[in-house]
Amino acid sequence: MNTLDIVFVIILGTLCLRGIFRGMVREIASILGLVLAFVLANKFHEELLPSIQKFIATPGYARATAYLVIFFGTMIAVFVVSTLLKHFLKMIMLGWLDRLGGGGLGLAKGLLLCSVILIVLTTFLSPKTSLLSTSKVAPYIGMVNNALAGFLPDNMQDEFRSKSSSLKELWHADWMEKLKQKQEALRGNN
């Protein structure tokens, strides 16, 4: 294992454990809470503005305050609902399912984060860099990269695809060499 592998294992392990401790309900609620808070604040901050202007005379500060009150109010409401749901799941003996799902979501978040890191490294470094070419974990993380690469700017996509192809050839050659060595070792034992 090289440095990149260690970083990937730490990220995956940490986010998986964090997901187990937080649970699926909280993991989902944190994402949905942000999205819902953003949408509601965009939609309703103007309606709250007259009430805020009674206390804050400066228009910019009043608008920002109205927006943030709705945003953070929504986040708090989602947190309260998720906490109640989490306690309900514990009461009906499904806390284990919440934690298992949380671990899965945490692992998925870790995989996405590692994939973004690998995309950046693949795009900007040479495929022959030992950090990439000798990694044991990167080939598995790389399986997610093609889906995410579509979100890159066009110039980065071309660079990524070119270097990714070269890197996959290096990994394949390494795997074939190891397979050949194992076959020879098995023949030697017989």
PDB file of N, CA and C in Angstrom, residues 52-141:
ATOM      1  N   ILE A  52     -38.957  41.108   9.563  1.00  0.00           N
ATOM      2  CA  ILE A  52     -37.562  41.329   9.946  1.00  0.00           C
ATOM      3  C   ILE A  52     -37.225  42.818   9.898  1.00  0.00           C
ATOM      4  N   GLN A  53     -37.802  43.534   8.922  1.00  0.00           N
ATOM      5  CA  GLN A  53     -37.503  44.960   8.768  1.00  0.00           C
ATOM      6  C   GLN A  53     -37.980  45.793   9.958  1.00  0.00           C
ATOM      7  N   LYS A  54     -38.859  45.255  10.771  1.00  0.00           N
ATOM      8  CA  LYS A  54     -39.281  45.947  11.993  1.00  0.00           C
ATOM      9  C   LYS A  54     -38.126  46.041  12.982  1.00  0.00           C
ATOM     10  N   PHE A  55     -37.183  45.105  12.874  1.00  0.00           N
ATOM     11  CA  PHE A  55     -36.054  45.051  13.806  1.00  0.00           C
ATOM     12  C   PHE A  55     -34.735  45.494  13.171  1.00  0.00           C
ATOM     13  N   ILE A  56     -34.623  45.299  11.858  1.00  0.00           N
ATOM     14  CA  ILE A  56     -33.374  45.636  11.159  1.00  0.00           C
ATOM     15  C   ILE A  56     -33.711  46.599  10.018  1.00  0.00           C
ATOM     16  N   ALA A  57     -33.200  47.816  10.101  1.00  0.00           N
ATOM     17  CA  ALA A  57     -33.544  48.859   9.131  1.00  0.00           C
ATOM     18  C   ALA A  57     -32.754  48.754   7.825  1.00  0.00           C
ATOM     19  N   THR A  58     -31.524  48.280   7.881  1.00  0.00           N
ATOM     20  CA  THR A  58     -30.677  48.208   6.688  1.00  0.00           C
ATOM     21  C   THR A  58     -31.195  47.102   5.761  1.00  0.00           C
ATOM     22  N   PRO A  59     -31.575  47.458   4.514  1.00  0.00           N
ATOM     23  CA  PRO A  59     -32.193  46.475   3.613  1.00  0.00           C
ATOM     24  C   PRO A  59     -31.367  45.206   3.379  1.00  0.00           C
ATOM     25  N   GLY A  60     -30.077  45.366   3.121  1.00  0.00           N
ATOM     26  CA  GLY A  60     -29.232  44.193   2.857  1.00  0.00           C
ATOM     27  C   GLY A  60     -29.168  43.249   4.040  1.00  0.00           C
ATOM     28  N   TYR A  61     -28.991  43.812   5.227  1.00  0.00           N
ATOM     29  CA  TYR A  61     -28.934  42.987   6.436  1.00  0.00           C
ATOM     30  C   TYR A  61     -30.290  42.342   6.726  1.00  0.00           C
ATOM     31  N   ALA A  62     -31.358  43.079   6.464  1.00  0.00           N
ATOM     32  CA  ALA A  62     -32.704  42.533   6.696  1.00  0.00           C
ATOM     33  C   ALA A  62     -32.966  41.349   5.770  1.00  0.00           C
ATOM     34  N   ARG A  63     -32.587  41.503   4.498  1.00  0.00           N
ATOM     35  CA  ARG A  63     -32.782  40.404   3.528  1.00  0.00           C
ATOM     36  C   ARG A  63     -31.964  39.179   3.927  1.00  0.00           C
ATOM     37  N   ALA A  64     -30.696  39.418   4.257  1.00  0.00           N
ATOM     38  CA  ALA A  64     -29.819  38.308   4.648  1.00  0.00           C
ATOM     39  C   ALA A  64     -30.361  37.612   5.890  1.00  0.00           C
ATOM     40  N   THR A  65     -30.833  38.391   6.842  1.00  0.00           N
ATOM     41  CA  THR A  65     -31.377  37.811   8.072  1.00  0.00           C
ATOM     42  C   THR A  65     -32.626  36.991   7.777  1.00  0.00           C
ATOM     43  N   ALA A  66     -33.527  37.522   6.943  1.00  0.00           N
ATOM     44  CA  ALA A  66     -34.747  36.782   6.587  1.00  0.00           C
ATOM     45  C   ALA A  66     -34.386  35.451   5.925  1.00  0.00           C
ATOM     46  N   TYR A  67     -33.432  35.509   5.024  1.00  0.00           N
ATOM     47  CA  TYR A  67     -32.996  34.301   4.321  1.00  0.00           C
ATOM     48  C   TYR A  67     -32.422  33.287   5.306  1.00  0.00           C
ATOM     49  N   LEU A  68     -31.522  33.760   6.169  1.00  0.00           N
ATOM     50  CA  LEU A  68     -30.851  32.859   7.115  1.00  0.00           C
ATOM     51  C   LEU A  68     -31.800  32.315   8.174  1.00  0.00           C
ATOM     52  N   VAL A  69     -32.785  33.102   8.585  1.00  0.00           N
ATOM     53  CA  VAL A  69     -33.771  32.611   9.563  1.00  0.00           C
ATOM     54  C   VAL A  69     -34.532  31.426   8.973  1.00  0.00           C
ATOM     55  N   ILE A  70     -34.969  31.558   7.729  1.00  0.00           N
ATOM     56  CA  ILE A  70     -35.692  30.447   7.092  1.00  0.00           C
ATOM     57  C   ILE A  70     -34.751  29.270   6.861  1.00  0.00           C
ATOM     58  N   PHE A  71     -33.547  29.556   6.391  1.00  0.00           N
ATOM     59  CA  PHE A  71     -32.588  28.488   6.116  1.00  0.00           C
ATOM     60  C   PHE A  71     -32.294  27.679   7.378  1.00  0.00           C
ATOM     61  N   PHE A  72     -31.845  28.364   8.436  1.00  0.00           N
ATOM     62  CA  PHE A  72     -31.476  27.644   9.654  1.00  0.00           C
ATOM     63  C   PHE A  72     -32.698  27.112  10.397  1.00  0.00           C
ATOM     64  N   GLY A  73     -33.823  27.796  10.290  1.00  0.00           N
ATOM     65  CA  GLY A  73     -35.056  27.275  10.889  1.00  0.00           C
ATOM     66  C   GLY A  73     -35.449  25.942  10.265  1.00  0.00           C
ATOM     67  N   THR A  74     -35.312  25.857   8.947  1.00  0.00           N
ATOM     68  CA  THR A  74     -35.608  24.603   8.242  1.00  0.00           C
ATOM     69  C   THR A  74     -34.627  23.513   8.654  1.00  0.00           C
ATOM     70  N   MET A  75     -33.350  23.869   8.732  1.00  0.00           N
ATOM     71  CA  MET A  75     -32.336  22.886   9.148  1.00  0.00           C
ATOM     72  C   MET A  75     -32.649  22.346  10.546  1.00  0.00           C
ATOM     73  N   ILE A  76     -33.029  23.223  11.455  1.00  0.00           N
ATOM     74  CA  ILE A  76     -33.350  22.800  12.826  1.00  0.00           C
ATOM     75  C   ILE A  76     -34.590  21.915  12.820  1.00  0.00           C
ATOM     76  N   ALA A  77     -35.610  22.286  12.047  1.00  0.00           N
ATOM     77  CA  ALA A  77     -36.837  21.482  11.979  1.00  0.00           C
ATOM     78  C   ALA A  77     -36.543  20.083  11.436  1.00  0.00           C
ATOM     79  N   VAL A  78     -35.730  19.997  10.397  1.00  0.00           N
ATOM     80  CA  VAL A  78     -35.371  18.689   9.827  1.00  0.00           C
ATOM     81  C   VAL A  78     -34.581  17.878  10.847  1.00  0.00           C
ATOM     82  N   PHE A  79     -33.688  18.526  11.588  1.00  0.00           N
ATOM     83  CA  PHE A  79     -32.916  17.832  12.620  1.00  0.00           C
ATOM     84  C   PHE A  79     -33.842  17.268  13.697  1.00  0.00           C
ATOM     85  N   VAL A  80     -34.819  18.057  14.134  1.00  0.00           N
ATOM     86  CA  VAL A  80     -35.761  17.595  15.169  1.00  0.00           C
ATOM     87  C   VAL A  80     -36.557  16.400  14.654  1.00  0.00           C
ATOM     88  N   VAL A  81     -37.058  16.493  13.425  1.00  0.00           N
ATOM     89  CA  VAL A  81     -37.828  15.380  12.851  1.00  0.00           C
ATOM     90  C   VAL A  81     -36.954  14.138  12.723  1.00  0.00           C
ATOM     91  N   SER A  82     -35.715  14.303  12.277  1.00  0.00           N
ATOM     92  CA  SER A  82     -34.831  13.142  12.126  1.00  0.00           C
ATOM     93  C   SER A  82     -34.504  12.523  13.484  1.00  0.00           C
ATOM     94  N   THR A  83     -34.360  13.346  14.507  1.00  0.00           N
ATOM     95  CA  THR A  83     -34.094  12.828  15.854  1.00  0.00           C
ATOM     96  C   THR A  83     -35.286  12.024  16.355  1.00  0.00           C
ATOM     97  N   LEU A  84     -36.489  12.540  16.139  1.00  0.00           N
ATOM     98  CA  LEU A  84     -37.696  11.807  16.547  1.00  0.00           C
ATOM     99  C   LEU A  84     -37.810  10.489  15.786  1.00  0.00           C
ATOM    100  N   LEU A  85     -37.546  10.520  14.494  1.00  0.00           N
ATOM    101  CA  LEU A  85     -37.612   9.301  13.684  1.00  0.00           C
ATOM    102  C   LEU A  85     -36.562   8.291  14.132  1.00  0.00           C
ATOM    103  N   LYS A  86     -35.378   8.779  14.455  1.00  0.00           N
ATOM    104  CA  LYS A  86     -34.300   7.902  14.934  1.00  0.00           C
ATOM    105  C   LYS A  86     -34.714   7.223  16.243  1.00  0.00           C
ATOM    106  N   HIS A  87     -35.300   7.986  17.166  1.00  0.00           N
ATOM    107  CA  HIS A  87     -35.759   7.406  18.436  1.00  0.00           C
ATOM    108  C   HIS A  87     -36.901   6.414  18.210  1.00  0.00           C
ATOM    109  N   PHE A  88     -37.774   6.716  17.256  1.00  0.00           N
ATOM    110  CA  PHE A  88     -38.861   5.797  16.930  1.00  0.00           C
ATOM    111  C   PHE A  88     -38.304   4.475  16.406  1.00  0.00           C
ATOM    112  N   LEU A  89     -37.304   4.541  15.535  1.00  0.00           N
ATOM    113  CA  LEU A  89     -36.694   3.317  15.012  1.00  0.00           C
ATOM    114  C   LEU A  89     -36.056   2.493  16.127  1.00  0.00           C
ATOM    115  N   LYS A  90     -35.444   3.172  17.087  1.00  0.00           N
ATOM    116  CA  LYS A  90     -34.875   2.452  18.233  1.00  0.00           C
ATOM    117  C   LYS A  90     -35.974   1.768  19.038  1.00  0.00           C
ATOM    118  N   MET A  91     -37.091   2.473  19.236  1.00  0.00           N
ATOM    119  CA  MET A  91     -38.197   1.914  20.028  1.00  0.00           C
ATOM    120  C   MET A  91     -38.758   0.648  19.396  1.00  0.00           C
ATOM    121  N   ILE A  92     -38.844   0.618  18.081  1.00  0.00           N
ATOM    122  CA  ILE A  92     -39.411  -0.564  17.426  1.00  0.00           C
ATOM    123  C   ILE A  92     -38.326  -1.554  17.000  1.00  0.00           C
ATOM    124  N   MET A  93     -37.159  -1.416  17.634  1.00  0.00           N
ATOM    125  CA  MET A  93     -36.043  -2.353  17.460  1.00  0.00           C
ATOM    126  C   MET A  93     -35.469  -2.375  16.039  1.00  0.00           C
ATOM    127  N   LEU A  94     -35.503  -1.238  15.373  1.00  0.00           N
ATOM    128  CA  LEU A  94     -34.898  -1.148  14.045  1.00  0.00           C
ATOM    129  C   LEU A  94     -33.692  -0.212  14.031  1.00  0.00           C
ATOM    130  N   GLY A  95     -33.153   0.074  15.205  1.00  0.00           N
ATOM    131  CA  GLY A  95     -31.964   0.918  15.292  1.00  0.00           C
ATOM    132  C   GLY A  95     -30.794   0.324  14.523  1.00  0.00           C
ATOM    133  N   TRP A  96     -30.683  -1.007  14.532  1.00  0.00           N
ATOM    134  CA  TRP A  96     -29.602  -1.683  13.819  1.00  0.00           C
ATOM    135  C   TRP A  96     -29.692  -1.409  12.315  1.00  0.00           C
ATOM    136  N   LEU A  97     -30.937  -1.359  11.794  1.00  0.00           N
ATOM    137  CA  LEU A  97     -31.133  -1.103  10.370  1.00  0.00           C
ATOM    138  C   LEU A  97     -30.721   0.335  10.029  1.00  0.00           C
ATOM    139  N   ASP A  98     -31.048   1.258  10.932  1.00  0.00           N
ATOM    140  CA  ASP A  98     -30.652   2.655  10.767  1.00  0.00           C
ATOM    141  C   ASP A  98     -29.133   2.768  10.717  1.00  0.00           C
ATOM    142  N   ARG A  99     -28.455   2.069  11.616  1.00  0.00           N
ATOM    143  CA  ARG A  99     -26.988   2.130  11.667  1.00  0.00           C
ATOM    144  C   ARG A  99     -26.360   1.441  10.447  1.00  0.00           C
ATOM    145  N   LEU A 100     -26.910   0.311  10.052  1.00  0.00           N
ATOM    146  CA  LEU A 100     -26.395  -0.394   8.879  1.00  0.00           C
ATOM    147  C   LEU A 100     -26.535   0.474   7.627  1.00  0.00           C
ATOM    148  N   GLY A 101     -27.706   1.061   7.456  1.00  0.00           N
ATOM    149  CA  GLY A 101     -27.919   1.966   6.323  1.00  0.00           C
ATOM    150  C   GLY A 101     -27.007   3.176   6.385  1.00  0.00           C
ATOM    151  N   GLY A 102     -26.782   3.686   7.590  1.00  0.00           N
ATOM    152  CA  GLY A 102     -25.869   4.816   7.768  1.00  0.00           C
ATOM    153  C   GLY A 102     -24.454   4.456   7.365  1.00  0.00           C
ATOM    154  N   GLY A 103     -24.031   3.251   7.723  1.00  0.00           N
ATOM    155  CA  GLY A 103     -22.698   2.793   7.322  1.00  0.00           C
ATOM    156  C   GLY A 103     -22.576   2.703   5.813  1.00  0.00           C
ATOM    157  N   GLY A 104     -23.627   2.198   5.173  1.00  0.00           N
ATOM    158  CA  GLY A 104     -23.628   2.116   3.709  1.00  0.00           C
ATOM    159  C   GLY A 104     -23.578   3.486   3.056  1.00  0.00           C
ATOM    160  N   LEU A 105     -24.370   4.415   3.583  1.00  0.00           N
ATOM    161  CA  LEU A 105     -24.348   5.777   3.039  1.00  0.00           C
ATOM    162  C   LEU A 105     -23.001   6.452   3.288  1.00  0.00           C
ATOM    163  N   GLY A 106     -22.439   6.229   4.470  1.00  0.00           N
ATOM    164  CA  GLY A 106     -21.125   6.790   4.776  1.00  0.00           C
ATOM    165  C   GLY A 106     -20.061   6.247   3.835  1.00  0.00           C
ATOM    166  N   LEU A 107     -20.132   4.946   3.568  1.00  0.00           N
ATOM    167  CA  LEU A 107     -19.188   4.326   2.637  1.00  0.00           C
ATOM    168  C   LEU A 107     -19.361   4.906   1.231  1.00  0.00           C
ATOM    169  N   ALA A 108     -20.615   5.117   0.828  1.00  0.00           N
ATOM    170  CA  ALA A 108     -20.879   5.708  -0.490  1.00  0.00           C
ATOM    171  C   ALA A 108     -20.320   7.128  -0.575  1.00  0.00           C
ATOM    172  N   LYS A 109     -20.494   7.913   0.494  1.00  0.00           N
ATOM    173  CA  LYS A 109     -19.920   9.269   0.525  1.00  0.00           C
ATOM    174  C   LYS A 109     -18.397   9.197   0.410  1.00  0.00           C
ATOM    175  N   GLY A 110     -17.802   8.267   1.140  1.00  0.00           N
ATOM    176  CA  GLY A 110     -16.354   8.096   1.093  1.00  0.00           C
ATOM    177  C   GLY A 110     -15.883   7.710  -0.294  1.00  0.00           C
ATOM    178  N   LEU A 111     -16.622   6.826  -0.940  1.00  0.00           N
ATOM    179  CA  LEU A 111     -16.280   6.399  -2.297  1.00  0.00           C
ATOM    180  C   LEU A 111     -16.340   7.578  -3.264  1.00  0.00           C
ATOM    181  N   LEU A 112     -17.366   8.414  -3.126  1.00  0.00           N
ATOM    182  CA  LEU A 112     -17.469   9.598  -3.982  1.00  0.00           C
ATOM    183  C   LEU A 112     -16.311  10.562  -3.737  1.00  0.00           C
ATOM    184  N   LEU A 113     -15.980  10.786  -2.466  1.00  0.00           N
ATOM    185  CA  LEU A 113     -14.873  11.689  -2.137  1.00  0.00           C
ATOM    186  C   LEU A 113     -13.551  11.148  -2.687  1.00  0.00           C
ATOM    187  N   CYS A 114     -13.305   9.862  -2.486  1.00  0.00           N
ATOM    188  CA  CYS A 114     -12.077   9.246  -3.010  1.00  0.00           C
ATOM    189  C   CYS A 114     -12.045   9.314  -4.534  1.00  0.00           C
ATOM    190  N   SER A 115     -13.197   9.144  -5.159  1.00  0.00           N
ATOM    191  CA  SER A 115     -13.271   9.205  -6.610  1.00  0.00           C
ATOM    192  C   SER A 115     -12.933  10.600  -7.123  1.00  0.00           C
ATOM    193  N   VAL A 116     -13.432  11.621  -6.437  1.00  0.00           N
ATOM    194  CA  VAL A 116     -13.104  12.996  -6.834  1.00  0.00           C
ATOM    195  C   VAL A 116     -11.598  13.229  -6.704  1.00  0.00           C
ATOM    196  N   ILE A 117     -11.018  12.764  -5.605  1.00  0.00           N
ATOM    197  CA  ILE A 117      -9.567  12.905  -5.407  1.00  0.00           C
ATOM    198  C   ILE A 117      -8.815  12.196  -6.532  1.00  0.00           C
ATOM    199  N   LEU A 118      -9.245  10.980  -6.859  1.00  0.00           N
ATOM    200  CA  LEU A 118      -8.572  10.217  -7.913  1.00  0.00           C
ATOM    201  C   LEU A 118      -8.730  10.883  -9.278  1.00  0.00           C
ATOM    202  N   ILE A 119      -9.892  11.446  -9.548  1.00  0.00           N
ATOM    203  CA  ILE A 119     -10.098  12.158 -10.818  1.00  0.00           C
ATOM    204  C   ILE A 119      -9.131  13.332 -10.924  1.00  0.00           C
ATOM    205  N   VAL A 120      -9.014  14.099  -9.851  1.00  0.00           N
ATOM    206  CA  VAL A 120      -8.110  15.258  -9.860  1.00  0.00           C
ATOM    207  C   VAL A 120      -6.663  14.807 -10.065  1.00  0.00           C
ATOM    208  N   LEU A 121      -6.246  13.785  -9.321  1.00  0.00           N
ATOM    209  CA  LEU A 121      -4.867  13.296  -9.455  1.00  0.00           C
ATOM    210  C   LEU A 121      -4.612  12.725 -10.843  1.00  0.00           C
ATOM    211  N   THR A 122      -5.577  11.975 -11.373  1.00  0.00           N
ATOM    212  CA  THR A 122      -5.420  11.379 -12.703  1.00  0.00           C
ATOM    213  C   THR A 122      -5.337  12.465 -13.772  1.00  0.00           C
ATOM    214  N   THR A 123      -6.130  13.513 -13.610  1.00  0.00           N
ATOM    215  CA  THR A 123      -6.153  14.589 -14.601  1.00  0.00           C
ATOM    216  C   THR A 123      -4.864  15.401 -14.600  1.00  0.00           C
ATOM    217  N   PHE A 124      -4.317  15.660 -13.417  1.00  0.00           N
ATOM    218  CA  PHE A 124      -3.192  16.593 -13.331  1.00  0.00           C
ATOM    219  C   PHE A 124      -1.819  15.942 -13.166  1.00  0.00           C
ATOM    220  N   LEU A 125      -1.761  14.650 -12.864  1.00  0.00           N
ATOM    221  CA  LEU A 125      -0.473  13.965 -12.719  1.00  0.00           C
ATOM    222  C   LEU A 125      -0.267  13.000 -13.881  1.00  0.00           C
ATOM    223  N   SER A 126       0.970  12.579 -14.067  1.00  0.00           N
ATOM    224  CA  SER A 126       1.279  11.576 -15.083  1.00  0.00           C
ATOM    225  C   SER A 126       0.756  10.216 -14.611  1.00  0.00           C
ATOM    226  N   PRO A 127       0.209   9.412 -15.529  1.00  0.00           N
ATOM    227  CA  PRO A 127      -0.252   8.076 -15.140  1.00  0.00           C
ATOM    228  C   PRO A 127       0.872   7.203 -14.578  1.00  0.00           C
ATOM    229  N   LYS A 128       2.109   7.516 -14.955  1.00  0.00           N
ATOM    230  CA  LYS A 128       3.243   6.714 -14.498  1.00  0.00           C
ATOM    231  C   LYS A 128       3.726   7.109 -13.109  1.00  0.00           C
ATOM    232  N   THR A 129       3.144   8.159 -12.529  1.00  0.00           N
ATOM    233  CA  THR A 129       3.505   8.563 -11.172  1.00  0.00           C
ATOM    234  C   THR A 129       3.248   7.388 -10.239  1.00  0.00           C
ATOM    235  N   SER A 130       4.224   7.066  -9.402  1.00  0.00           N
ATOM    236  CA  SER A 130       4.082   5.886  -8.537  1.00  0.00           C
ATOM    237  C   SER A 130       2.883   6.008  -7.600  1.00  0.00           C
ATOM    238  N   LEU A 131       2.522   7.223  -7.227  1.00  0.00           N
ATOM    239  CA  LEU A 131       1.355   7.426  -6.370  1.00  0.00           C
ATOM    240  C   LEU A 131       0.118   6.786  -6.994  1.00  0.00           C
ATOM    241  N   LEU A 132      -0.011   6.915  -8.308  1.00  0.00           N
ATOM    242  CA  LEU A 132      -1.156   6.347  -9.018  1.00  0.00           C
ATOM    243  C   LEU A 132      -0.890   4.922  -9.498  1.00  0.00           C
ATOM    244  N   SER A 133       0.244   4.712 -10.139  1.00  0.00           N
ATOM    245  CA  SER A 133       0.495   3.421 -10.792  1.00  0.00           C
ATOM    246  C   SER A 133       0.688   2.267  -9.813  1.00  0.00           C
ATOM    247  N   THR A 134       1.166   2.535  -8.597  1.00  0.00           N
ATOM    248  CA  THR A 134       1.393   1.443  -7.637  1.00  0.00           C
ATOM    249  C   THR A 134       0.277   1.313  -6.606  1.00  0.00           C
ATOM    250  N   SER A 135      -0.748   2.120  -6.741  1.00  0.00           N
ATOM    251  CA  SER A 135      -1.856   2.061  -5.782  1.00  0.00           C
ATOM    252  C   SER A 135      -2.624   0.751  -5.921  1.00  0.00           C
ATOM    253  N   LYS A 136      -2.966   0.159  -4.798  1.00  0.00           N
ATOM    254  CA  LYS A 136      -3.751  -1.081  -4.796  1.00  0.00           C
ATOM    255  C   LYS A 136      -5.251  -0.781  -4.720  1.00  0.00           C
ATOM    256  N   VAL A 137      -5.606   0.348  -4.119  1.00  0.00           N
ATOM    257  CA  VAL A 137      -7.013   0.699  -3.909  1.00  0.00           C
ATOM    258  C   VAL A 137      -7.564   1.516  -5.081  1.00  0.00           C
ATOM    259  N   ALA A 138      -6.726   2.355  -5.693  1.00  0.00           N
ATOM    260  CA  ALA A 138      -7.171   3.250  -6.764  1.00  0.00           C
ATOM    261  C   ALA A 138      -7.877   2.536  -7.923  1.00  0.00           C
ATOM    262  N   PRO A 139      -7.432   1.346  -8.356  1.00  0.00           N
ATOM    263  CA  PRO A 139      -8.163   0.692  -9.451  1.00  0.00           C
ATOM    264  C   PRO A 139      -9.633   0.419  -9.112  1.00  0.00           C
ATOM    265  N   TYR A 140      -9.919   0.133  -7.857  1.00  0.00           N
ATOM    266  CA  TYR A 140     -11.302  -0.127  -7.460  1.00  0.00           C
ATOM    267  C   TYR A 140     -12.095   1.175  -7.366  1.00  0.00           C
ATOM    268  N   ILE A 141     -11.447   2.218  -6.852  1.00  0.00           N
ATOM    269  CA  ILE A 141     -12.084   3.538  -6.798  1.00  0.00           C
ATOM    270  C   ILE A 141     -12.320   4.034  -8.224  1.00  0.00           C
TER     271      ILE A 141
END
